[in-house]
Coordinates of C-alpha atoms and ligand atoms in Angstrom, one line a residue:
M1 CA -82.0 225.3 -64.2
V2 CA -83.3 223.0 -66.9
S3 CA -81.3 223.1 -69.9
E4 CA -82.6 224.7 -73.2
E5 CA -82.5 221.1 -74.8
V6 CA -84.8 219.7 -72.0
S7 CA -87.0 222.7 -71.8
G8 CA -87.5 222.6 -75.6
Y9 CA -88.3 219.0 -75.5
L10 CA -90.8 219.3 -72.7
S11 CA -92.4 222.3 -74.5
S12 CA -92.7 220.3 -77.6
L13 CA -94.7 217.6 -75.8
I14 CA -97.2 219.9 -74.6
K15 CA -100.4 220.0 -76.8
P16 CA -100.9 223.1 -79.0
R17 CA -103.2 225.4 -77.7
N18 CA -106.4 226.6 -79.1
S19 CA -106.5 229.4 -81.9
L20 CA -107.1 232.4 -79.7
L21 CA -104.3 231.3 -77.2
T22 CA -102.1 230.5 -80.3
E23 CA -102.8 234.0 -81.6
M24 CA -101.8 235.6 -78.2
E25 CA -98.6 233.6 -78.1
Q26 CA -97.9 234.9 -81.7
Y27 CA -98.6 238.4 -80.5
A28 CA -96.4 238.1 -77.5
E29 CA -93.6 237.1 -79.7
E30 CA -94.0 239.5 -82.3
H31 CA -94.3 242.4 -79.9
E32 CA -91.9 241.0 -77.3
V33 CA -94.4 240.9 -74.4
P34 CA -93.1 238.5 -71.7
I35 CA -95.5 235.8 -71.0
M36 CA -95.1 232.8 -68.8
D37 CA -93.0 229.9 -69.9
I38 CA -95.2 227.2 -71.3
V39 CA -93.6 224.4 -69.1
S40 CA -94.1 226.7 -65.8
I41 CA -97.6 227.6 -66.9
E42 CA -98.5 223.9 -67.1
A43 CA -97.2 223.0 -63.8
M44 CA -99.0 226.0 -62.4
L45 CA -102.2 225.2 -63.7
Q46 CA -101.9 221.6 -62.4
I47 CA -101.1 222.7 -59.1
L48 CA -104.1 225.1 -59.0
S49 CA -106.4 222.4 -60.3
F50 CA -105.1 220.0 -57.6
A51 CA -105.7 222.7 -55.0
G52 CA -109.4 223.3 -56.2
T53 CA -108.5 227.2 -56.7
S54 CA -111.5 229.3 -57.3
K55 CA -110.3 232.8 -56.9
V56 CA -106.9 234.1 -58.1
L57 CA -105.3 237.4 -57.9
E58 CA -102.6 238.1 -60.4
I59 CA -100.1 240.9 -60.5
G60 CA -98.9 241.6 -64.1
T61 CA -101.6 240.8 -66.6
A62 CA -99.7 241.7 -69.7
I63 CA -101.9 240.8 -72.6
G64 CA -104.1 238.5 -70.6
Y65 CA -102.5 235.1 -71.6
S66 CA -101.9 233.5 -68.1
A67 CA -105.2 234.8 -66.9
M68 CA -106.8 233.2 -69.8
R69 CA -105.1 229.9 -69.4
V70 CA -106.3 229.8 -65.6
A71 CA -109.8 230.9 -66.6
Q72 CA -110.0 228.1 -69.4
R73 CA -108.5 225.3 -67.2
L74 CA -110.4 226.0 -64.2
P75 CA -114.0 226.7 -65.2
Q76 CA -115.2 227.8 -61.8
C77 CA -112.4 230.3 -61.3
H78 CA -112.6 234.0 -61.0
I79 CA -109.2 235.8 -61.8
V80 CA -108.7 239.5 -60.8
S81 CA -105.6 240.6 -62.7
I82 CA -103.6 244.1 -62.4
E83 CA -101.7 245.6 -65.2
R84 CA -100.0 249.1 -65.2
D85 CA -99.2 249.4 -68.8
E86 CA -102.3 250.9 -70.5
E87 CA -101.6 249.5 -74.1
R88 CA -101.2 246.0 -72.6
Y89 CA -104.3 246.4 -70.3
L90 CA -106.4 247.3 -73.5
I91 CA -105.1 244.5 -75.5
A92 CA -105.8 241.9 -72.7
K93 CA -109.3 243.4 -72.5
E94 CA -110.0 242.7 -75.9
F95 CA -108.6 239.2 -75.8
I96 CA -110.5 238.4 -72.8
K97 CA -113.8 239.9 -74.4
R98 CA -113.2 237.7 -77.5
A99 CA -112.8 234.5 -75.3
N100 CA -116.1 235.4 -73.5
L101 CA -114.4 235.5 -70.2
E102 CA -115.4 239.0 -69.1
S103 CA -117.6 237.6 -66.3
R104 CA -114.7 235.5 -64.7
V105 CA -111.7 237.7 -65.5
T106 CA -111.7 241.2 -64.1
L107 CA -108.9 243.3 -65.3
I108 CA -107.6 246.2 -63.2
F109 CA -105.5 249.1 -64.7
G110 CA -103.1 250.7 -62.6
D111 CA -100.0 250.1 -60.5
A112 CA -100.3 247.1 -58.0
L113 CA -98.5 249.1 -55.4
E114 CA -101.2 251.8 -55.7
V115 CA -104.5 249.9 -56.2
A116 CA -104.7 247.8 -52.9
S117 CA -107.9 249.6 -51.8
E118 CA -109.6 248.6 -55.0
I119 CA -108.4 245.0 -54.7
K120 CA -109.6 244.7 -51.0
Q121 CA -113.4 244.9 -52.3
F122 CA -112.9 241.5 -53.8
G123 CA -112.3 239.9 -50.5
T124 CA -109.8 237.1 -50.0
F125 CA -108.3 234.6 -52.6
D126 CA -107.2 231.0 -52.9
C127 CA -104.1 232.1 -54.8
L128 CA -101.8 235.1 -55.3
F129 CA -99.8 235.0 -58.5
I130 CA -96.8 237.5 -58.6
D131 CA -95.5 237.9 -62.3
A132 CA -94.6 241.8 -62.5
A133 CA -91.7 243.8 -61.7
K134 CA -89.0 241.5 -60.4
G135 CA -87.4 244.0 -58.2
Q136 CA -90.7 244.6 -56.4
Y137 CA -91.7 241.1 -55.3
K138 CA -91.3 241.7 -51.7
R139 CA -93.5 244.8 -51.7
F140 CA -96.2 242.8 -53.7
F141 CA -95.9 240.0 -51.1
E142 CA -96.2 242.5 -48.2
Q143 CA -99.2 244.2 -49.8
Y144 CA -101.2 241.3 -51.0
S145 CA -100.4 238.2 -49.0
P146 CA -102.7 239.2 -46.3
L147 CA -105.6 238.7 -48.9
V148 CA -104.5 235.0 -49.3
K149 CA -106.7 232.5 -47.4
Q150 CA -105.5 229.7 -45.0
N151 CA -104.1 226.9 -47.2
G152 CA -104.0 229.1 -50.1
L153 CA -101.0 229.5 -52.5
I154 CA -98.6 232.2 -53.6
V155 CA -97.0 231.4 -56.9
S156 CA -94.0 233.7 -57.7
D157 CA -92.6 233.5 -61.3
N158 CA -89.2 234.5 -62.5
V159 CA -87.6 234.0 -59.0
L160 CA -84.3 232.6 -60.5
F161 CA -84.1 235.1 -63.4
K162 CA -82.5 233.0 -66.1
G163 CA -80.5 231.3 -63.4
I164 CA -78.5 234.5 -62.7
V165 CA -80.1 234.6 -59.0
A166 CA -78.0 231.6 -58.4
N167 CA -75.0 232.7 -60.1
E168 CA -72.3 233.6 -57.5
G169 CA -70.0 235.3 -60.3
K170 CA -70.3 239.1 -61.1
I171 CA -73.7 240.4 -62.0
A172 CA -74.0 242.8 -64.9
K173 CA -74.6 246.3 -63.3
G174 CA -78.0 247.0 -64.9
I175 CA -79.5 244.1 -63.3
R176 CA -77.6 244.0 -60.1
T177 CA -80.5 245.7 -57.9
M178 CA -83.2 243.4 -59.2
V179 CA -81.2 240.2 -58.7
T180 CA -80.2 241.3 -55.2
N181 CA -84.0 242.1 -54.5
L182 CA -84.9 238.7 -55.9
R183 CA -82.4 237.0 -53.6
I184 CA -83.7 238.9 -50.6
Y185 CA -87.3 237.7 -51.7
N186 CA -86.4 234.0 -52.1
E187 CA -84.7 234.1 -48.6
M188 CA -87.8 235.8 -47.1
L189 CA -89.9 233.1 -48.5
M190 CA -87.9 230.3 -47.1
A191 CA -87.5 232.1 -43.8
N192 CA -91.2 233.0 -43.6
E193 CA -92.8 230.4 -40.9
Q194 CA -96.2 231.2 -42.0
Y195 CA -95.6 229.8 -45.5
E196 CA -94.3 226.3 -46.9
T197 CA -92.2 227.2 -50.0
T198 CA -90.7 225.0 -52.7
F199 CA -88.7 226.3 -55.7
Y200 CA -89.2 224.6 -59.1
P201 CA -86.2 225.3 -61.3
I202 CA -88.3 225.3 -64.6
G203 CA -88.9 228.1 -66.9
D204 CA -87.6 231.3 -65.2
G205 CA -87.8 229.8 -61.9
M206 CA -91.1 229.3 -59.9
A207 CA -91.8 229.4 -56.2
I208 CA -94.8 227.8 -54.8
S209 CA -95.6 228.9 -51.2
K210 CA -98.5 227.5 -49.1
K211 CA -100.1 229.6 -46.5
K212 CA -100.3 227.4 -43.1
Ligands
SAM301 N1 -98.7 237.1 -66.3 C1 -98.5 237.4 -67.8 C2 -98.6 236.1 -68.6 O1 -97.8 235.3 -68.2 O2 -99.4 236.1 -69.6 C3 -97.1 237.9 -67.9 C4 -96.9 239.2 -67.2 S1 -95.3 240.2 -67.7 C5 -94.1 239.0 -67.2 C6 -95.2 241.2 -66.4 C7 -96.2 242.5 -66.5 O3 -96.3 243.0 -65.3 C8 -95.8 243.6 -67.5 O4 -97.1 243.7 -68.4 C9 -95.8 244.7 -66.6 O5 -96.3 245.9 -67.3 C10 -96.7 244.5 -65.6 N2 -96.2 245.3 -64.3 C11 -94.9 245.4 -63.8 N3 -94.9 245.9 -62.5 C12 -96.2 246.2 -62.3 C13 -96.8 246.8 -61.2 N4 -96.3 247.3 -60.2 N5 -98.1 246.9 -61.3 C14 -99.0 246.4 -62.2 N6 -98.2 245.7 -63.3 C15 -97.1 245.7 -63.3

């Protein structure tokens, strides 16, 4: 993983965001809402932009920060995003409304493992972005990867979970299952011949998988 010093340095080089995004960043910090690391999000946005992504399915909206970042960076892109926490979903709705992005960001309230039939009505996607319960990534992948187009991308955030996933020592009991599940998921991604996967040790660890 990149050291805190390097990560802080890289973050300091990134331009300040607009006032609404800054407000969301402050809200996230004050209310302990986990939003994507700023260095990882910049890398993801660049890759989606290179790939000409025009339709994204996000699992884990939180307050809508990453959905808004994608929508603002890719002006042709439509984002469908699922969130199971009602309070966060409602806050995200309000932020998306204030940014005038309601026509391009569709928020779905519910558990991603239970709303697949609702999501299927949106057809296929250029990108599946998985950023929700870390112990469930394999299930999210199994449920939604069939909706990713050929040559499309699957972005999985937090796959190194603070570096602990790579730690061979004893893992604290409370996170053991989640870490085991992330390891199984990472190995599954690498073994899956339908995808070409690269791991990026930035932020909390990000995997990008391209569907062949
Ligand atoms: N992508 C957001 C961003 O960067 O702005 C951050 C998402 S946050 C890390 C993860 C979110 O996923 C939480 O708000 C949590 O409530 C939601 N979540 C976790 N498991 C979920 C599930 N099974 N279905 C829908 N949402 C889920």
